[in-house]
């Protein structure tokens, strides 16, 4: 990928504009392999470089978009007519250690699963159930990434970020990050550039207590048990691979953003009425007396099975929540499919599905 940073800092954009058109196609930078051209693409391998790009774009009033792993973004076919910063800073550093714990600072551009593998190899636990998730470490607090009973908010102790409004670099506490279900203060705002994340992990070589029933069954464990951290990672990777949720260029089921829809959270009274009229359905308790319903179950029972196809796109043949590019699709077709599913679930159950990825240049 081109490092156009030096070109971008020239007084005119003649050199930056010389970046080959193919390298400005944002499909190159996303796991969906969809997305039109960028105005300019700048790759930053150092944190200071990334901050300088964002500061300059802000001062000049130009729109910008930050990408790293590109695993949780849907970009329109028209692309993004502005500055696209591709964040590639790397590094993992132990910043504190003792009392059976370690605090590790991870650069935002570090591939997430590389970090998880490194942690597990060192016998550190707290993120092992998040194995196999694509994308970068810096994206995890934005989405409050979670899977198999773990969320990053459980281990994050600080998020390092550049605040483009205040023009200063900050260290945010978990409370200041405003973590919620697949959300944070970062998710729908371009105010912050996340540059690094600090995680507190246990060092005894055992996983965090197993919380997810499917994982416990696969491990032959009970809820709350702890197993060797490497065993937990390997089992999660096997489960994810079976659902097409581990990136594989040869497998079109992995050409996706993972789960396209979040699991709906509804008031308990609404859920009681829903089950009275529609029959029983799987669910689990949410916060403050709410009920969380599996989006995959709603989709399947609204008449959209695995493999349900649109124009060059389809629901994954392995996992109902993944909408995939079969190689000939475009973003318009993907969103048409998503709207069809959303409308069908609403008509059948009266429940609204919401997209999990960040949408750029498109509406849903």
Short mmCIF file of C-alpha atoms in Angstrom, two decimals:
data_model
loop_
_atom_site.label_atom_id
_atom_site.label_comp_id
_atom_site.label_asym_id
_atom_site.label_seq_id
_atom_site.Cartn_x
_atom_site.Cartn_y
_atom_site.Cartn_z
CA UNK A 1 0.00 0.00 0.00
CA UNK A 2 1.38 3.43 -0.83
CA UNK A 3 2.86 5.64 1.84
CA UNK A 4 1.71 8.98 0.49
CA UNK A 5 2.38 10.84 3.73
CA UNK A 6 5.38 12.79 2.49
CA UNK A 7 3.53 13.69 -0.70
CA UNK A 8 0.54 14.87 1.28
CA UNK A 9 2.65 17.38 3.19
CA UNK A 10 3.83 19.16 0.07
CA UNK A 11 2.46 22.64 -0.58
CA UNK A 12 0.39 21.40 -3.48
CA UNK A 13 -1.31 18.07 -4.06
CA UNK A 14 0.35 17.22 -7.37
CA UNK A 15 2.40 14.40 -5.89
CA UNK A 16 -0.41 13.08 -3.67
CA UNK A 17 -2.75 13.06 -6.65
CA UNK A 18 -0.20 10.88 -8.47
CA UNK A 19 -1.04 7.92 -6.22
CA UNK A 20 -2.25 5.24 -8.65
CA UNK A 21 -6.01 5.22 -9.05
CA UNK A 22 -6.17 1.53 -8.11
CA UNK A 23 -4.62 2.34 -4.74
CA UNK A 24 -7.26 5.00 -4.12
CA UNK A 25 -10.09 2.51 -4.49
CA UNK A 26 -11.27 1.96 -0.94
CA UNK A 27 -12.33 -1.61 -1.71
CA UNK A 28 -8.60 -2.38 -1.36
CA UNK A 29 -8.75 -1.41 2.31
CA UNK A 30 -11.96 -3.16 3.44
CA UNK A 31 -12.76 -6.78 4.27
CA UNK A 32 -15.94 -6.46 2.20
CA UNK A 33 -13.77 -5.56 -0.79
CA UNK A 34 -16.28 -2.84 -1.59
CA UNK A 35 -16.00 0.95 -1.76
CA UNK A 36 -15.30 3.57 -4.40
CA UNK A 37 -12.35 5.95 -4.79
CA UNK A 38 -10.86 8.29 -2.22
CA UNK A 39 -9.75 11.81 -2.95
CA UNK A 40 -6.32 11.03 -1.48
CA UNK A 41 -4.94 8.09 0.48
CA UNK A 42 -2.26 8.61 3.10
CA UNK A 43 -0.62 5.74 4.98
CA UNK A 44 0.89 6.61 8.37
CA UNK A 45 3.21 4.15 10.09
CA UNK A 46 4.02 6.44 13.02
CA UNK A 47 1.57 7.99 15.48
CA UNK A 48 2.99 11.49 14.99
CA UNK A 49 2.46 11.15 11.24
CA UNK A 50 -1.17 10.19 11.74
CA UNK A 51 -1.80 13.09 14.09
CA UNK A 52 -0.18 15.51 11.62
CA UNK A 53 -2.47 14.31 8.81
CA UNK A 54 -5.60 14.75 10.91
CA UNK A 55 -4.46 18.12 12.25
CA UNK A 56 -3.75 19.42 8.74
CA UNK A 57 -7.05 18.18 7.32
CA UNK A 58 -8.89 19.77 10.25
CA UNK A 59 -7.11 23.11 9.84
CA UNK A 60 -7.95 23.14 6.14
CA UNK A 61 -11.56 22.14 6.71
CA UNK A 62 -11.25 19.02 4.55
CA UNK A 63 -13.25 15.87 5.24
CA UNK A 64 -11.24 12.84 6.30
CA UNK A 65 -11.79 9.18 7.01
CA UNK A 66 -9.62 6.91 9.16
CA UNK A 67 -9.16 3.27 8.19
CA UNK A 68 -6.99 0.54 9.64
CA UNK A 69 -8.22 -3.03 9.23
CA UNK A 70 -11.35 -1.93 7.35
CA UNK A 71 -13.33 -4.77 8.90
CA UNK A 72 -16.23 -2.79 10.32
CA UNK A 73 -17.00 -0.22 7.66
CA UNK A 74 -19.32 -0.12 4.64
CA UNK A 75 -18.21 2.48 2.09
CA UNK A 76 -20.44 3.67 -0.74
CA UNK A 77 -19.73 2.96 -4.40
CA UNK A 78 -19.07 6.68 -4.95
CA UNK A 79 -16.23 6.44 -2.44
CA UNK A 80 -15.09 9.26 -0.17
CA UNK A 81 -14.11 12.59 -1.69
CA UNK A 82 -11.62 13.60 0.94
CA UNK A 83 -8.51 12.54 2.84
CA UNK A 84 -8.36 8.86 3.81
CA UNK A 85 -5.81 8.06 6.49
CA UNK A 86 -4.74 4.41 6.58
CA UNK A 87 -3.33 3.83 10.06
CA UNK A 88 -0.43 1.37 10.15
CA UNK A 89 1.40 2.20 13.40
CA UNK A 90 2.46 -0.99 15.16
CA UNK A 91 3.78 -2.07 18.53
CA UNK A 92 2.99 -3.83 21.82
CA UNK A 93 4.62 -2.57 25.02
CA UNK A 94 4.34 -3.70 28.66
CA UNK A 95 3.83 -0.54 30.71
CA UNK A 96 3.08 -2.06 34.14
CA UNK A 97 3.40 -5.47 35.72
CA UNK A 98 2.73 -7.08 39.11
CA UNK A 99 0.16 -8.78 41.36
CA UNK A 100 -0.73 -11.32 38.69
CA UNK A 101 -1.52 -8.67 36.08
CA UNK A 102 0.12 -6.88 33.22
CA UNK A 103 -0.86 -3.63 31.50
CA UNK A 104 -0.02 -3.66 27.80
CA UNK A 105 -0.06 -0.67 25.46
CA UNK A 106 -1.02 -1.61 21.92
CA UNK A 107 -0.61 0.73 18.96
CA UNK A 108 -3.87 1.45 17.17
CA UNK A 109 -2.68 0.03 13.86
CA UNK A 110 -1.60 -3.30 15.34
CA UNK A 111 -3.68 -6.10 13.80
CA UNK A 112 -6.03 -7.21 16.55
CA UNK A 113 -5.62 -10.96 16.22
CA UNK A 114 -1.83 -10.61 16.10
CA UNK A 115 -2.03 -8.94 19.50
CA UNK A 116 -4.41 -11.58 20.88
CA UNK A 117 -2.07 -14.33 19.68
CA UNK A 118 0.88 -12.54 21.29
CA UNK A 119 -0.99 -12.19 24.58
CA UNK A 120 -1.98 -15.86 24.62
CA UNK A 121 1.59 -16.95 23.77
CA UNK A 122 2.69 -15.05 26.89
CA UNK A 123 -0.01 -16.66 29.04
CA UNK A 124 -1.99 -13.43 29.40
CA UNK A 125 -5.76 -13.67 29.54
CA UNK A 126 -8.74 -11.37 29.10
CA UNK A 127 -8.95 -11.11 25.32
CA UNK A 128 -8.60 -14.77 24.26
CA UNK A 129 -12.32 -15.11 23.44
CA UNK A 130 -11.88 -12.25 20.97
CA UNK A 131 -9.53 -14.36 18.85
CA UNK A 132 -10.00 -14.31 15.11
CA UNK A 133 -11.73 -10.94 14.99
CA UNK A 134 -10.33 -8.96 12.04
CA UNK A 135 -9.35 -5.33 12.17
CA UNK A 136 -6.98 -3.29 14.30
CA UNK A 137 -6.49 -2.81 18.02
CA UNK A 138 -7.46 0.85 17.78
CA UNK A 139 -10.86 -0.04 16.36
CA UNK A 140 -11.82 -2.26 19.28
CA UNK A 141 -12.79 0.50 21.75
CA UNK A 142 -14.69 2.35 19.03
CA UNK A 143 -17.05 -0.58 18.61
CA UNK A 144 -16.59 -2.01 22.11
CA UNK A 145 -15.83 -5.24 20.29
CA UNK A 146 -17.23 -8.36 21.89
CA UNK A 147 -17.68 -12.06 21.25
CA UNK A 148 -18.07 -15.33 23.13
CA UNK A 149 -18.72 -13.62 26.46
CA UNK A 150 -15.95 -11.02 26.37
CA UNK A 151 -15.94 -7.32 25.50
CA UNK A 152 -12.89 -5.11 25.31
CA UNK A 153 -14.31 -2.74 27.91
CA UNK A 154 -13.66 -5.50 30.47
CA UNK A 155 -9.90 -5.13 30.03
CA UNK A 156 -9.35 -1.59 28.69
CA UNK A 157 -7.81 0.74 31.27
CA UNK A 158 -7.05 3.69 28.96
CA UNK A 159 -7.50 4.87 25.38
CA UNK A 160 -4.89 7.23 23.93
CA UNK A 161 -6.37 9.58 21.36
CA UNK A 162 -5.81 12.83 19.51
CA UNK A 163 -8.70 15.27 20.04
CA UNK A 164 -8.96 17.25 16.82
CA UNK A 165 -11.32 19.84 18.33
CA UNK A 166 -9.07 20.67 21.28
CA UNK A 167 -5.93 19.94 19.23
CA UNK A 168 -4.38 17.87 21.98
CA UNK A 169 -3.52 14.28 22.76
CA UNK A 170 -5.55 12.76 25.56
CA UNK A 171 -5.65 9.65 27.70
CA UNK A 172 -9.28 8.69 28.27
CA UNK A 173 -10.49 6.53 31.14
CA UNK A 174 -13.03 3.76 30.50
CA UNK A 175 -15.76 5.98 31.98
CA UNK A 176 -14.84 8.77 29.54
CA UNK A 177 -15.07 6.28 26.66
CA UNK A 178 -18.80 5.81 27.33
CA UNK A 179 -18.80 2.11 26.51
CA UNK A 180 -22.12 0.46 25.70
CA UNK A 181 -23.34 -2.48 23.67
CA UNK A 182 -21.23 -2.22 20.49
CA UNK A 183 -20.80 1.50 21.04
CA UNK A 184 -18.65 4.21 22.59
CA UNK A 185 -18.14 7.96 22.39
CA UNK A 186 -15.89 7.32 19.39
CA UNK A 187 -18.28 5.41 17.18
CA UNK A 188 -20.35 8.08 15.46
CA UNK A 189 -17.94 10.99 15.84
CA UNK A 190 -14.80 12.03 14.00
CA UNK A 191 -13.52 14.07 16.94
CA UNK A 192 -10.92 11.54 18.07
CA UNK A 193 -8.11 9.63 16.40
CA UNK A 194 -7.39 6.60 18.58
CA UNK A 195 -3.61 6.11 18.65
CA UNK A 196 -3.12 3.35 21.26
CA UNK A 197 -5.05 1.31 23.80
CA UNK A 198 -3.99 0.02 27.23
CA UNK A 199 -5.29 -3.39 28.32
CA UNK A 200 -5.03 -4.99 31.78
CA UNK A 201 -4.62 -8.76 31.47
CA UNK A 202 -4.18 -11.60 33.96
CA UNK A 203 -0.88 -13.49 33.82
CA UNK A 204 -1.68 -16.90 35.34
CA UNK A 205 -2.08 -18.71 32.03
CA UNK A 206 -5.76 -19.47 32.51
CA UNK A 207 -8.63 -17.96 30.54
CA UNK A 208 -11.06 -15.52 32.02
CA UNK A 209 -14.15 -17.33 33.39
CA UNK A 210 -16.06 -18.86 30.49
CA UNK A 211 -19.37 -17.02 30.07
CA UNK A 212 -20.68 -18.14 26.69
CA UNK A 213 -22.70 -21.36 26.58
CA UNK A 214 -21.62 -22.46 23.10
CA UNK A 215 -17.95 -22.01 23.99
CA UNK A 216 -18.39 -23.85 27.30
CA UNK A 217 -19.98 -26.80 25.50
CA UNK A 218 -17.20 -26.94 22.93
CA UNK A 219 -14.61 -26.86 25.73
CA UNK A 220 -16.45 -29.46 27.82
CA UNK A 221 -16.54 -26.90 30.61
CA UNK A 222 -19.13 -25.30 32.84
CA UNK A 223 -20.03 -21.63 32.95
CA UNK A 224 -17.50 -19.85 35.13
CA UNK A 225 -14.75 -22.41 34.59
CA UNK A 226 -11.27 -21.32 33.54
CA UNK A 227 -9.23 -23.31 31.04
CA UNK A 228 -5.71 -22.93 29.63
CA UNK A 229 -5.71 -19.69 27.71
CA UNK A 230 -4.32 -21.31 24.56
CA UNK A 231 -7.12 -23.87 24.60
CA UNK A 232 -9.73 -21.12 24.81
CA UNK A 233 -8.16 -19.26 21.87
CA UNK A 234 -7.93 -22.35 19.69
CA UNK A 235 -11.54 -23.30 20.39
CA UNK A 236 -12.80 -19.81 19.60
CA UNK A 237 -10.85 -19.81 16.34
CA UNK A 238 -12.43 -23.15 15.39
CA UNK A 239 -15.93 -21.89 16.20
CA UNK A 240 -15.40 -18.67 14.23
CA UNK A 241 -13.91 -20.47 11.24
CA UNK A 242 -16.93 -22.76 11.11
CA UNK A 243 -19.10 -19.65 10.79
CA UNK A 244 -16.96 -17.97 8.14
CA UNK A 245 -15.79 -15.39 10.65
CA UNK A 246 -12.03 -15.82 10.20
CA UNK A 247 -10.67 -14.00 7.16
CA UNK A 248 -9.79 -16.27 4.25
CA UNK A 249 -9.26 -14.67 0.81
CA UNK A 250 -10.42 -17.88 -0.87
CA UNK A 251 -13.69 -18.07 1.10
CA UNK A 252 -16.31 -15.54 -0.08
CA UNK A 253 -18.24 -16.13 3.15
CA UNK A 254 -15.51 -14.13 4.87
CA UNK A 255 -15.84 -11.16 2.49
CA UNK A 256 -17.99 -9.34 5.03
CA UNK A 257 -17.94 -7.03 8.03
CA UNK A 258 -18.75 -9.91 10.35
CA UNK A 259 -22.13 -9.45 11.98
CA UNK A 260 -24.00 -6.85 9.93
CA UNK A 261 -26.77 -6.34 12.50
CA UNK A 262 -26.62 -5.92 16.26
CA UNK A 263 -28.83 -8.05 18.46
CA UNK A 264 -31.99 -6.03 19.20
CA UNK A 265 -32.55 -4.96 22.80
CA UNK A 266 -36.22 -4.48 23.66
CA UNK A 267 -38.24 -3.60 26.76
CA UNK A 268 -39.35 -6.60 28.81
CA UNK A 269 -43.02 -5.71 28.35
CA UNK A 270 -42.64 -5.64 24.57
CA UNK A 271 -40.85 -8.99 24.62
CA UNK A 272 -43.61 -10.53 26.75
CA UNK A 273 -46.23 -9.32 24.27
CA UNK A 274 -44.12 -10.52 21.34
CA UNK A 275 -43.80 -14.04 22.71
CA UNK A 276 -47.51 -14.14 23.49
CA UNK A 277 -48.40 -13.41 19.87
CA UNK A 278 -45.45 -15.01 18.07
CA UNK A 279 -44.46 -17.89 20.33
CA UNK A 280 -41.23 -18.53 22.19
CA UNK A 281 -37.88 -17.33 20.95
CA UNK A 282 -34.32 -17.44 22.30
CA UNK A 283 -33.30 -14.47 24.40
CA UNK A 284 -31.17 -13.38 27.30
CA UNK A 285 -31.35 -10.57 29.85
CA UNK A 286 -30.15 -7.10 28.86
CA UNK A 287 -29.37 -4.16 31.09
CA UNK A 288 -32.00 -2.36 33.18
CA UNK A 289 -34.69 -4.99 32.72
CA UNK A 290 -34.42 -5.18 28.92
CA UNK A 291 -34.29 -8.33 26.82
CA UNK A 292 -31.79 -9.08 24.06
CA UNK A 293 -33.00 -11.16 21.10
CA UNK A 294 -30.59 -12.90 18.69
CA UNK A 295 -30.74 -11.08 15.37
CA UNK A 296 -29.76 -14.29 13.56
CA UNK A 297 -32.86 -16.08 14.88
CA UNK A 298 -35.11 -13.20 13.84
CA UNK A 299 -33.62 -13.14 10.35
CA UNK A 300 -33.93 -16.87 9.80
CA UNK A 301 -37.48 -16.97 11.12
CA UNK A 302 -38.49 -14.01 8.98
CA UNK A 303 -37.70 -16.11 5.92
CA UNK A 304 -34.06 -15.28 5.16
CA UNK A 305 -31.93 -18.44 5.36
CA UNK A 306 -28.18 -18.78 5.03
CA UNK A 307 -27.21 -18.19 1.40
CA UNK A 308 -30.22 -15.91 0.68
CA UNK A 309 -28.94 -13.95 -2.30
CA UNK A 310 -29.12 -10.51 -3.84
CA UNK A 311 -27.26 -9.16 -6.88
CA UNK A 312 -23.71 -10.43 -6.41
CA UNK A 313 -24.17 -10.46 -2.63
CA UNK A 314 -25.76 -12.84 -0.16
CA UNK A 315 -26.20 -13.86 3.42
CA UNK A 316 -23.23 -16.06 4.29
CA UNK A 317 -23.75 -19.77 3.74
CA UNK A 318 -22.28 -20.29 7.22
CA UNK A 319 -23.67 -17.50 9.40
CA UNK A 320 -26.97 -15.66 9.11
CA UNK A 321 -25.64 -12.37 10.48
CA UNK A 322 -22.93 -11.94 7.85
CA UNK A 323 -23.81 -10.22 4.58
CA UNK A 324 -21.18 -11.07 2.01
CA UNK A 325 -19.77 -9.86 -1.29
CA UNK A 326 -19.65 -12.86 -3.60
CA UNK A 327 -17.11 -11.13 -5.83
CA UNK A 328 -19.41 -9.37 -8.27
CA UNK A 329 -21.48 -7.26 -5.89
CA UNK A 330 -21.34 -3.60 -5.00
CA UNK A 331 -22.27 -1.59 -1.95
CA UNK A 332 -25.67 -0.61 -3.35
CA UNK A 333 -26.60 -4.27 -3.75
CA UNK A 334 -25.35 -5.11 -0.26
CA UNK A 335 -27.49 -2.38 1.29
CA UNK A 336 -30.50 -3.42 -0.80
CA UNK A 337 -30.14 -6.90 0.69
CA UNK A 338 -29.75 -5.47 4.19
CA UNK A 339 -32.89 -3.35 3.80
CA UNK A 340 -34.86 -6.33 2.52
CA UNK A 341 -33.85 -8.28 5.62
CA UNK A 342 -34.54 -5.36 7.95
CA UNK A 343 -37.99 -4.78 6.48
CA UNK A 344 -38.85 -8.48 6.58
CA UNK A 345 -37.94 -8.77 10.24
CA UNK A 346 -39.91 -5.63 11.07
CA UNK A 347 -42.98 -6.94 9.21
CA UNK A 348 -42.79 -10.35 10.85
CA UNK A 349 -41.89 -9.41 14.43
CA UNK A 350 -42.20 -5.64 14.80
CA UNK A 351 -38.52 -5.50 15.77
CA UNK A 352 -36.12 -3.05 14.14
CA UNK A 353 -32.66 -4.26 13.16
CA UNK A 354 -29.77 -1.80 13.21
CA UNK A 355 -26.47 -2.11 11.35
CA UNK A 356 -23.35 -2.77 13.39
CA UNK A 357 -20.69 -1.41 10.99
CA UNK A 358 -19.94 2.24 10.38
CA UNK A 359 -21.60 3.47 7.15
CA UNK A 360 -19.65 5.93 4.98
CA UNK A 361 -21.30 7.76 2.11
CA UNK A 362 -24.47 5.70 2.32
CA UNK A 363 -27.75 5.75 4.21
CA UNK A 364 -29.66 2.84 5.65
#
